[in-house]
mmCIF file of C-alpha atoms and ligand atoms in Angstrom:
data_model
loop_
_atom_site.group_PDB
_atom_site.id
_atom_site.type_symbol
_atom_site.label_atom_id
_atom_site.label_comp_id
_atom_site.label_asym_id
_atom_site.label_seq_id
_atom_site.Cartn_x
_atom_site.Cartn_y
_atom_site.Cartn_z
ATOM 1 C CA MET A 1 -7.773 9.340 4.225
ATOM 2 C CA LEU A 2 -7.677 12.967 5.200
ATOM 3 C CA ILE A 3 -8.640 14.595 1.967
ATOM 4 C CA ARG A 4 -8.161 18.320 2.224
ATOM 5 C CA LYS A 5 -8.333 18.919 -1.512
ATOM 6 C CA ALA A 6 -10.755 17.152 -3.822
ATOM 7 C CA PRO A 7 -8.993 14.535 -5.982
ATOM 8 C CA ARG A 8 -8.709 15.729 -9.586
ATOM 9 C CA PHE A 9 -10.308 12.655 -11.113
ATOM 10 C CA ARG A 10 -12.457 9.774 -10.066
ATOM 11 C CA SER A 11 -11.637 6.071 -10.214
ATOM 12 C CA SER A 12 -14.059 5.498 -13.095
ATOM 13 C CA GLU A 13 -12.009 7.870 -15.235
ATOM 14 C CA ILE A 14 -8.982 5.659 -15.408
ATOM 15 C CA THR A 15 -10.472 2.537 -16.874
ATOM 16 C CA ASP A 16 -8.586 1.364 -19.935
ATOM 17 C CA VAL A 17 -10.590 3.067 -22.659
ATOM 18 C CA LYS A 18 -10.358 0.298 -25.278
ATOM 19 C CA ALA A 19 -11.525 -2.440 -22.930
ATOM 20 C CA TYR A 20 -14.186 -0.091 -21.671
ATOM 21 C CA LEU A 21 -15.555 0.544 -25.158
ATOM 22 C CA ASN A 22 -15.628 -3.166 -25.919
ATOM 23 C CA ARG A 23 -17.610 -3.913 -22.818
ATOM 24 C CA ARG A 24 -19.974 -1.028 -22.530
ATOM 25 C CA SER A 25 -22.680 0.641 -24.538
ATOM 26 C CA PHE A 26 -22.032 3.592 -26.836
ATOM 27 C CA MET A 27 -23.197 5.944 -24.107
ATOM 28 C CA ALA A 28 -20.735 4.581 -21.581
ATOM 29 C CA GLY A 29 -17.976 4.639 -24.194
ATOM 30 C CA ALA A 30 -18.670 8.265 -25.031
ATOM 31 C CA ALA A 31 -18.431 9.155 -21.351
ATOM 32 C CA ALA A 32 -15.044 7.454 -21.121
ATOM 33 C CA LEU A 33 -13.657 9.311 -24.124
ATOM 34 C CA ALA A 34 -14.770 12.587 -22.644
ATOM 35 C CA LEU A 35 -12.672 11.781 -19.609
ATOM 36 C CA THR A 36 -9.406 10.794 -21.323
ATOM 37 C CA PRO A 37 -7.650 14.188 -20.849
ATOM 38 C CA SER A 38 -7.380 13.406 -17.151
ATOM 39 C CA VAL A 39 -5.609 10.150 -17.949
ATOM 40 C CA ALA A 40 -3.009 12.036 -19.943
ATOM 41 C CA ARG A 41 -2.179 14.309 -16.978
ATOM 42 C CA ALA A 42 -0.724 11.479 -14.945
ATOM 43 C CA ALA A 43 0.806 9.161 -17.525
ATOM 44 C CA ALA A 44 1.685 5.592 -16.634
ATOM 45 C CA PRO A 45 5.450 5.132 -16.234
ATOM 46 C CA ALA A 46 7.586 3.761 -19.068
ATOM 47 C CA PRO A 47 8.227 0.033 -18.601
ATOM 48 C CA GLY A 48 10.698 -0.471 -15.748
ATOM 49 C CA ARG A 49 13.482 -3.022 -15.359
ATOM 50 C CA PRO A 50 11.970 -6.527 -15.664
ATOM 51 C CA LEU A 51 11.975 -8.552 -12.462
ATOM 52 C CA ALA A 52 11.704 -12.317 -12.778
ATOM 53 C CA ALA A 53 9.619 -14.119 -10.180
ATOM 54 C CA THR A 54 8.065 -17.517 -9.646
ATOM 55 C CA ARG A 55 4.271 -17.439 -9.748
ATOM 56 C CA SER A 56 2.746 -18.492 -6.488
ATOM 57 C CA PRO A 57 -0.600 -20.179 -7.260
ATOM 58 C CA ALA A 58 -1.335 -20.311 -3.531
ATOM 59 C CA PHE A 59 -1.777 -16.531 -3.518
ATOM 60 C CA SER A 60 -3.521 -15.968 -6.833
ATOM 61 C CA LEU A 61 -7.028 -14.668 -7.355
ATOM 62 C CA SER A 62 -9.327 -15.687 -10.168
ATOM 63 C CA GLU A 63 -10.165 -12.060 -10.978
ATOM 64 C CA PRO A 64 -8.258 -10.190 -13.692
ATOM 65 C CA PRO A 65 -5.613 -7.739 -12.485
ATOM 66 C CA THR A 66 -6.316 -4.021 -12.557
ATOM 67 C CA LYS A 67 -4.803 -2.264 -15.584
ATOM 68 C CA PHE A 68 -1.156 -1.303 -14.990
ATOM 69 C CA GLU A 69 -2.011 2.255 -16.077
ATOM 70 C CA ALA A 70 -4.619 2.534 -13.336
ATOM 71 C CA ALA A 71 -2.481 0.954 -10.615
ATOM 72 C CA THR A 72 0.323 3.405 -11.352
ATOM 73 C CA THR A 73 -1.624 6.644 -11.868
ATOM 74 C CA TYR A 74 -4.321 6.544 -9.188
ATOM 75 C CA ASN A 75 -2.989 6.012 -5.698
ATOM 76 C CA ASN A 76 -1.903 7.557 -2.428
ATOM 77 C CA PHE A 77 1.663 8.534 -1.605
ATOM 78 C CA TYR A 78 1.350 11.687 0.461
ATOM 79 C CA GLU A 79 5.083 12.359 0.231
ATOM 80 C CA PHE A 80 4.195 13.530 -3.301
ATOM 81 C CA GLY A 81 0.923 15.300 -2.461
ATOM 82 C CA VAL A 82 -2.646 14.504 -1.468
ATOM 83 C CA ASN A 83 -4.224 14.078 -4.922
ATOM 84 C CA LYS A 84 -4.513 10.641 -6.508
ATOM 85 C CA ASP A 85 -2.498 11.658 -9.570
ATOM 86 C CA ASP A 86 0.249 13.496 -7.637
ATOM 87 C CA PRO A 87 2.432 10.396 -7.115
ATOM 88 C CA ALA A 88 2.521 9.579 -10.849
ATOM 89 C CA ARG A 89 3.169 13.214 -11.787
ATOM 90 C CA LEU A 90 5.854 13.952 -9.199
ATOM 91 C CA ALA A 91 7.564 10.654 -8.356
ATOM 92 C CA GLY A 92 10.465 11.324 -10.733
ATOM 93 C CA SER A 93 12.317 13.063 -7.898
ATOM 94 C CA LEU A 94 12.636 9.819 -5.909
ATOM 95 C CA LYS A 95 15.976 8.040 -6.423
ATOM 96 C CA PRO A 96 15.580 4.340 -5.564
ATOM 97 C CA ARG A 97 19.316 3.590 -6.006
ATOM 98 C CA PRO A 98 21.570 3.572 -4.031
ATOM 99 C CA TRP A 99 19.262 2.460 -1.220
ATOM 100 C CA ALA A 100 19.702 0.707 2.102
ATOM 101 C CA VAL A 101 17.242 -0.796 4.565
ATOM 102 C CA GLN A 102 18.165 -0.993 8.226
ATOM 103 C CA VAL A 103 16.701 -3.971 10.111
ATOM 104 C CA ASP A 104 17.263 -3.558 13.829
ATOM 105 C CA GLY A 105 15.732 -3.099 17.274
ATOM 106 C CA HIS A 106 15.090 -6.150 19.448
ATOM 107 C CA VAL A 107 16.981 -8.583 17.239
ATOM 108 C CA ALA A 108 20.062 -10.719 17.810
ATOM 109 C CA ARG A 109 21.571 -9.919 14.404
ATOM 110 C CA PRO A 110 20.781 -6.366 13.273
ATOM 111 C CA LYS A 111 21.832 -5.642 9.717
ATOM 112 C CA THR A 112 21.638 -2.938 7.084
ATOM 113 C CA TYR A 113 20.873 -4.421 3.681
ATOM 114 C CA GLU A 114 21.793 -2.813 0.394
ATOM 115 C CA ILE A 115 18.640 -3.123 -1.732
ATOM 116 C CA ASP A 116 20.034 -5.370 -4.483
ATOM 117 C CA GLU A 117 21.627 -7.621 -1.873
ATOM 118 C CA LEU A 118 18.187 -7.956 -0.264
ATOM 119 C CA ILE A 119 16.578 -8.873 -3.592
ATOM 120 C CA ARG A 120 19.292 -11.469 -4.293
ATOM 121 C CA LEU A 121 18.979 -13.069 -0.847
ATOM 122 C CA PHE A 122 15.273 -13.836 -1.047
ATOM 123 C CA PRO A 123 14.011 -15.272 -4.319
ATOM 124 C CA PRO A 124 11.026 -13.200 -5.445
ATOM 125 C CA GLU A 125 7.615 -14.725 -6.080
ATOM 126 C CA GLU A 126 4.603 -13.177 -7.760
ATOM 127 C CA ARG A 127 1.388 -13.012 -5.764
ATOM 128 C CA VAL A 128 -1.869 -11.553 -6.992
ATOM 129 C CA TYR A 129 -3.457 -9.696 -4.098
ATOM 130 C CA ALA A 130 -6.607 -7.618 -3.755
ATOM 131 C CA LEU A 131 -5.759 -4.207 -2.325
ATOM 132 C CA ARG A 132 -8.593 -2.310 -0.555
ATOM 133 C CA CYS A 133 -8.239 1.356 0.258
ATOM 134 C CA VAL A 134 -9.981 2.920 3.249
ATOM 135 C CA GLU A 135 -11.593 5.420 0.880
ATOM 136 C CA GLY A 136 -13.678 2.669 -0.733
ATOM 137 C CA TRP A 137 -11.810 1.714 -3.897
ATOM 138 C CA SER A 138 -9.933 -1.480 -4.571
ATOM 139 C CA MET A 139 -7.544 -2.989 -7.108
ATOM 140 C CA ILE A 140 -6.126 -6.402 -7.955
ATOM 141 C CA ILE A 141 -2.353 -6.212 -8.256
ATOM 142 C CA PRO A 142 0.273 -8.827 -9.165
ATOM 143 C CA TRP A 143 2.947 -7.912 -6.616
ATOM 144 C CA ILE A 144 6.463 -9.341 -6.608
ATOM 145 C CA GLY A 145 8.210 -9.878 -3.301
ATOM 146 C CA PHE A 146 9.071 -12.360 -0.605
ATOM 147 C CA PRO A 147 7.562 -13.122 2.802
ATOM 148 C CA LEU A 148 8.591 -10.476 5.339
ATOM 149 C CA ALA A 149 8.954 -13.423 7.737
ATOM 150 C CA SER A 150 12.017 -14.665 5.793
ATOM 151 C CA LEU A 151 13.855 -11.418 6.516
ATOM 152 C CA LEU A 152 12.677 -11.173 10.124
ATOM 153 C CA LYS A 153 13.776 -14.735 10.898
ATOM 154 C CA ARG A 154 17.223 -13.965 9.506
ATOM 155 C CA VAL A 155 17.797 -11.117 11.986
ATOM 156 C CA GLU A 156 16.455 -13.244 14.872
ATOM 157 C CA PRO A 157 13.890 -11.246 16.881
ATOM 158 C CA THR A 158 14.500 -11.510 20.627
ATOM 159 C CA GLY A 159 11.816 -12.352 23.210
ATOM 160 C CA LYS A 160 11.305 -8.609 23.825
ATOM 161 C CA ALA A 161 9.989 -7.888 20.325
ATOM 162 C CA THR A 162 6.194 -7.613 20.153
ATOM 163 C CA HIS A 163 5.710 -5.352 17.103
ATOM 164 C CA VAL A 164 7.407 -4.283 13.886
ATOM 165 C CA GLU A 165 7.734 -0.622 12.936
ATOM 166 C CA PHE A 166 8.174 0.445 9.294
ATOM 167 C CA THR A 167 9.732 3.802 8.393
ATOM 168 C CA THR A 168 9.614 5.504 4.993
ATOM 169 C CA LEU A 169 12.533 7.653 3.787
ATOM 170 C CA LEU A 170 12.607 11.197 5.180
ATOM 171 C CA ASP A 171 14.075 13.455 2.506
ATOM 172 C CA PRO A 172 12.271 16.631 1.431
ATOM 173 C CA ALA A 173 14.673 16.919 -1.523
ATOM 174 C CA GLN A 174 13.188 13.726 -2.980
ATOM 175 C CA PHE A 175 9.686 14.012 -1.507
ATOM 176 C CA PRO A 176 8.141 17.430 -2.221
ATOM 177 C CA GLY A 177 5.190 16.645 0.078
ATOM 178 C CA GLN A 178 7.580 16.598 3.048
ATOM 179 C CA ARG A 179 8.497 20.263 2.494
ATOM 180 C CA PRO A 180 6.574 22.541 4.870
ATOM 181 C CA SER A 181 6.029 24.991 2.022
ATOM 182 C CA PHE A 182 4.524 22.367 -0.320
ATOM 183 C CA LEU A 183 0.821 22.826 0.414
ATOM 184 C CA GLY A 184 0.873 25.513 3.050
ATOM 185 C CA PHE A 185 0.061 22.802 5.599
ATOM 186 C CA SER A 186 1.673 19.627 6.785
ATOM 187 C CA SER A 187 -0.538 16.736 5.683
ATOM 188 C CA LEU A 188 1.104 14.107 7.917
ATOM 189 C CA GLU A 189 3.938 13.967 10.420
ATOM 190 C CA TRP A 190 7.070 12.754 8.603
ATOM 191 C CA PRO A 191 8.556 10.266 8.212
ATOM 192 C CA TYR A 192 5.580 8.004 7.420
ATOM 193 C CA ILE A 193 5.484 5.327 10.124
ATOM 194 C CA GLU A 194 3.428 2.151 10.080
ATOM 195 C CA GLY A 195 3.382 -0.926 12.250
ATOM 196 C CA LEU A 196 2.196 -4.499 12.668
ATOM 197 C CA ARG A 197 1.975 -6.880 15.582
ATOM 198 C CA LEU A 198 4.843 -9.379 15.341
ATOM 199 C CA ASP A 199 2.507 -12.293 14.531
ATOM 200 C CA GLU A 200 0.893 -10.224 11.730
ATOM 201 C CA ALA A 201 4.333 -9.370 10.358
ATOM 202 C CA LEU A 202 5.343 -13.044 10.439
ATOM 203 C CA HIS A 203 2.138 -14.184 8.721
ATOM 204 C CA PRO A 204 2.900 -15.797 5.340
ATOM 205 C CA LEU A 205 0.541 -13.388 3.512
ATOM 206 C CA THR A 206 2.631 -10.347 4.531
ATOM 207 C CA LEU A 207 4.881 -9.539 1.615
ATOM 208 C CA LEU A 208 8.026 -7.421 1.455
ATOM 209 C CA THR A 209 7.483 -6.131 -2.040
ATOM 210 C CA VAL A 210 10.059 -5.072 -4.627
ATOM 211 C CA GLY A 211 8.075 -5.250 -7.880
ATOM 212 C CA MET A 212 4.694 -5.425 -9.602
ATOM 213 C CA TYR A 213 3.438 -6.508 -13.033
ATOM 214 C CA GLY A 214 6.722 -8.298 -13.843
ATOM 215 C CA GLN A 215 8.985 -5.311 -13.211
ATOM 216 C CA VAL A 216 10.672 -3.394 -10.407
ATOM 217 C CA LEU A 217 8.332 -1.144 -8.396
ATOM 218 C CA PRO A 218 7.581 2.178 -10.089
ATOM 219 C CA ASN A 219 8.509 5.086 -7.808
ATOM 220 C CA GLN A 220 4.887 6.036 -7.173
ATOM 221 C CA ASN A 221 4.129 2.542 -5.879
ATOM 222 C CA GLY A 222 6.857 2.646 -3.251
ATOM 223 C CA ALA A 223 10.210 1.954 -4.900
ATOM 224 C CA PRO A 224 12.483 0.297 -4.147
ATOM 225 C CA VAL A 225 10.849 -1.694 -1.333
ATOM 226 C CA ARG A 226 7.511 -1.569 0.491
ATOM 227 C CA VAL A 227 5.297 -3.812 2.499
ATOM 228 C CA VAL A 228 1.959 -5.268 1.292
ATOM 229 C CA VAL A 229 -0.504 -6.489 3.932
ATOM 230 C CA PRO A 230 -3.442 -7.793 1.885
ATOM 231 C CA TRP A 231 -6.071 -8.113 4.636
ATOM 232 C CA LYS A 232 -5.650 -4.526 5.888
ATOM 233 C CA TYR A 233 -6.553 -1.143 4.428
ATOM 234 C CA GLY A 234 -3.918 0.093 1.979
ATOM 235 C CA PHE A 235 -2.382 2.662 4.300
ATOM 236 C CA LYS A 236 -0.826 -0.116 6.432
ATOM 237 C CA SER A 237 1.336 -0.980 3.405
ATOM 238 C CA ALA A 238 4.120 1.582 3.890
ATOM 239 C CA LYS A 239 6.241 2.511 0.884
ATOM 240 C CA SER A 240 9.914 3.324 0.163
ATOM 241 C CA LEU A 241 11.146 1.766 3.407
ATOM 242 C CA VAL A 242 14.489 2.631 4.982
ATOM 243 C CA ARG A 243 13.991 0.958 8.344
ATOM 244 C CA ILE A 244 12.266 -2.121 9.747
ATOM 245 C CA ARG A 245 12.559 -2.075 13.519
ATOM 246 C CA LEU A 246 11.525 -4.759 15.990
ATOM 247 C CA VAL A 247 10.064 -2.958 18.990
ATOM 248 C CA ALA A 248 8.562 -3.779 22.389
ATOM 249 C CA GLU A 249 5.484 -1.548 22.098
ATOM 250 C CA GLN A 250 2.761 -0.782 19.563
ATOM 251 C CA PRO A 251 4.206 1.829 17.160
ATOM 252 C CA ARG A 252 2.424 5.182 16.809
ATOM 253 C CA THR A 253 1.560 5.333 13.145
ATOM 254 C CA ALA A 254 1.381 8.396 10.878
ATOM 255 C CA TRP A 255 -2.391 8.111 10.371
ATOM 256 C CA GLU A 256 -3.101 7.472 14.050
ATOM 257 C CA LYS A 257 -1.149 10.632 14.897
ATOM 258 C CA ALA A 258 -3.094 12.617 12.286
ATOM 259 C CA ALA A 259 -6.612 11.338 13.110
ATOM 260 C CA PRO A 260 -6.768 8.713 15.884
ATOM 261 C CA HIS A 261 -10.572 8.412 15.773
ATOM 262 C CA GLU A 262 -10.504 7.562 12.080
ATOM 263 C CA TYR A 263 -7.461 5.334 11.637
ATOM 264 C CA GLY A 264 -6.831 2.689 14.254
ATOM 265 C CA PHE A 265 -3.731 0.542 14.563
ATOM 266 C CA TYR A 266 -5.319 -2.664 13.271
ATOM 267 C CA SER A 267 -7.160 -1.282 10.217
ATOM 268 C CA ASN A 268 -8.385 -4.709 9.175
ATOM 269 C CA VAL A 269 -10.727 -4.573 6.191
ATOM 270 C CA ASN A 270 -14.119 -5.086 7.815
ATOM 271 C CA PRO A 271 -17.496 -4.328 6.200
ATOM 272 C CA ALA A 272 -19.132 -4.246 9.650
ATOM 273 C CA VAL A 273 -16.911 -1.490 11.055
ATOM 274 C CA ASP A 274 -17.559 1.852 9.409
ATOM 275 C CA HIS A 275 -15.110 4.691 9.068
ATOM 276 C CA PRO A 276 -16.595 7.566 11.153
ATOM 277 C CA ARG A 277 -17.308 9.528 7.951
ATOM 278 C CA TRP A 278 -18.456 6.767 5.583
ATOM 279 C CA SER A 279 -19.586 3.157 5.328
ATOM 280 C CA GLN A 280 -17.093 0.377 4.643
ATOM 281 C CA ALA A 281 -19.799 -2.091 3.536
ATOM 282 C CA THR A 282 -19.111 -1.782 -0.198
ATOM 283 C CA GLU A 283 -16.247 -0.864 -2.494
ATOM 284 C CA ARG A 284 -15.620 0.197 -6.085
ATOM 285 C CA ARG A 285 -13.178 -2.050 -7.914
ATOM 286 C CA ILE A 286 -11.166 0.224 -10.200
ATOM 287 C CA GLY A 287 -12.419 -0.409 -13.731
ATOM 288 C CA GLU A 288 -15.910 -1.462 -12.621
ATOM 289 C CA PHE A 289 -19.079 0.596 -12.305
ATOM 290 C CA ARG A 290 -21.185 -1.139 -9.713
ATOM 291 C CA ARG A 291 -19.978 -1.193 -6.139
ATOM 292 C CA ARG A 292 -19.453 -4.666 -4.732
ATOM 293 C CA PRO A 293 -19.794 -5.906 -1.142
ATOM 294 C CA THR A 294 -16.585 -5.679 0.846
ATOM 295 C CA LEU A 295 -15.308 -8.951 2.270
ATOM 296 C CA LEU A 296 -14.173 -9.411 5.857
ATOM 297 C CA PHE A 297 -10.357 -9.255 5.985
ATOM 298 C CA ASN A 298 -10.488 -8.375 2.275
ATOM 299 C CA GLY A 299 -11.339 -12.001 1.472
ATOM 300 C CA TYR A 300 -8.465 -13.548 3.449
ATOM 301 C CA ALA A 301 -10.514 -14.449 6.568
ATOM 302 C CA ASP A 302 -9.718 -18.185 6.326
ATOM 303 C CA GLN A 303 -6.061 -17.373 6.646
ATOM 304 C CA VAL A 304 -5.947 -14.503 9.130
ATOM 305 C CA ALA A 305 -9.104 -14.494 11.311
ATOM 306 C CA SER A 306 -7.363 -16.659 13.945
ATOM 307 C CA LEU A 307 -4.911 -13.803 14.618
ATOM 308 C CA TYR A 308 -7.809 -11.851 16.141
ATOM 309 C CA ALA A 309 -9.672 -14.619 17.984
ATOM 310 C CA GLY A 310 -11.472 -13.186 21.017
ATOM 311 C CA MET A 311 -10.780 -9.553 20.062
ATOM 312 C CA ASP A 312 -13.555 -6.973 19.731
ATOM 313 C CA LEU A 313 -12.841 -5.707 16.209
ATOM 314 C CA LYS A 314 -15.117 -2.674 16.684
ATOM 315 C CA LYS A 315 -12.928 -1.563 19.573
ATOM 316 C CA HIS A 316 -9.647 -2.601 17.937
ATOM 317 C CA PHE A 317 -10.432 -1.054 14.540
HETATM 318 N N1 LIG B 1 3.242 4.892 2.209
HETATM 319 C C1 LIG B 1 3.769 6.122 2.366
HETATM 320 N N2 LIG B 1 5.067 6.231 2.702
HETATM 321 N N3 LIG B 1 3.043 7.262 2.200
HETATM 322 C C2 LIG B 1 1.711 7.213 1.883
HETATM 323 O O1 LIG B 1 1.064 8.267 1.748
HETATM 324 N N4 LIG B 1 -0.218 5.780 1.387
HETATM 325 C C3 LIG B 1 -0.830 4.503 1.723
HETATM 326 C C4 LIG B 1 0.028 3.311 1.289
HETATM 327 N N5 LIG B 1 1.407 3.519 1.662
HETATM 328 C C5 LIG B 1 1.114 5.923 1.697
HETATM 329 C C6 LIG B 1 1.933 4.778 1.853
HETATM 330 C C7 LIG B 1 -2.169 4.352 1.181
HETATM 331 S S1 LIG B 1 -3.370 5.301 1.904
HETATM 332 C C8 LIG B 1 -2.483 3.467 0.180
HETATM 333 S S2 LIG B 1 -4.099 3.197 -0.283
HETATM 334 C C9 LIG B 1 -1.425 2.756 -0.561
HETATM 335 O O2 LIG B 1 -0.117 3.134 -0.141
HETATM 336 C C10 LIG B 1 -1.653 3.103 -2.034
HETATM 337 O O3 LIG B 1 -0.585 2.818 -2.860
HETATM 338 P P1 LIG B 1 -0.530 1.531 -3.810
HETATM 339 O O4 LIG B 1 -1.709 1.615 -4.706
HETATM 340 O O5 LIG B 1 0.752 1.640 -4.549
HETATM 341 O O6 LIG B 1 -0.585 0.360 -2.899
#
């Protein structure tokens, strides 16, 4: 991502201290304790409203999930600032109710859904997905949601639709990062826009997400509804959505507008295609020390590689 200010703490600082001490030597434990003040700065949210969901074994990983505290205090949500702990510190200004999501564009049956109506219509399931960020860190998160395809089929895309455009709420009153005065510069063009090809959006792995860790989404993770695209870098998974539009051209995304040479439209996790400023060959799983090799399509190649058959993934990065 475009980091114009150094993040205030590193991923290794947010490991759950107790687990850390059990696993590591005294020296490593002492280092963790020295770092705990940073953890306190961006506290994990109080438990949210529980959200029941059926577990989907088809989408589960064998690895343990990242600690809830880490997943909710170390992430990107530029509407709250560019530091990793800004979302957790500032997300209290977001009001996820009342909320509506407009689904329109090249569809036969456009509709605006009130958020709780949306959640009632599509029974939620829990899926444990690996999330890989373009900056080289990754997490394992039990998301709760339903296939985006279920919603798209309901509004009946017409033959003209080739892509889906996602739009995050534009409201500087709720998102301090959208105020021109916030940092003295505009980090991105607002609202945050992302997009997928229609076949990517209809793929069964693509999840319209309304919860995580058994509860409704915390504000900093994109309340009340976001997308999760597990085989792409995290920035494709747009948060706090107000509009899902079926369009006839490839959407111009927020990151492409900001830095087109660094953030392409596809953004598939690919260890063989480096970011211009750093390698994508390895990643640091939050809570681990050693970097691990990054997997093509974030480990979902069996399921999604066919979407890109014949494409030069270095060119279409
Ligand atoms: N959505 C919006 N609206 N604004 C953002 O800044 N950041 C993206 C993505 N979605 C972002 C966003 C990036 S870069 C990442 S890595 C993920 O959210 C991180 O959030 P998560 O850990 O909750 O998935």
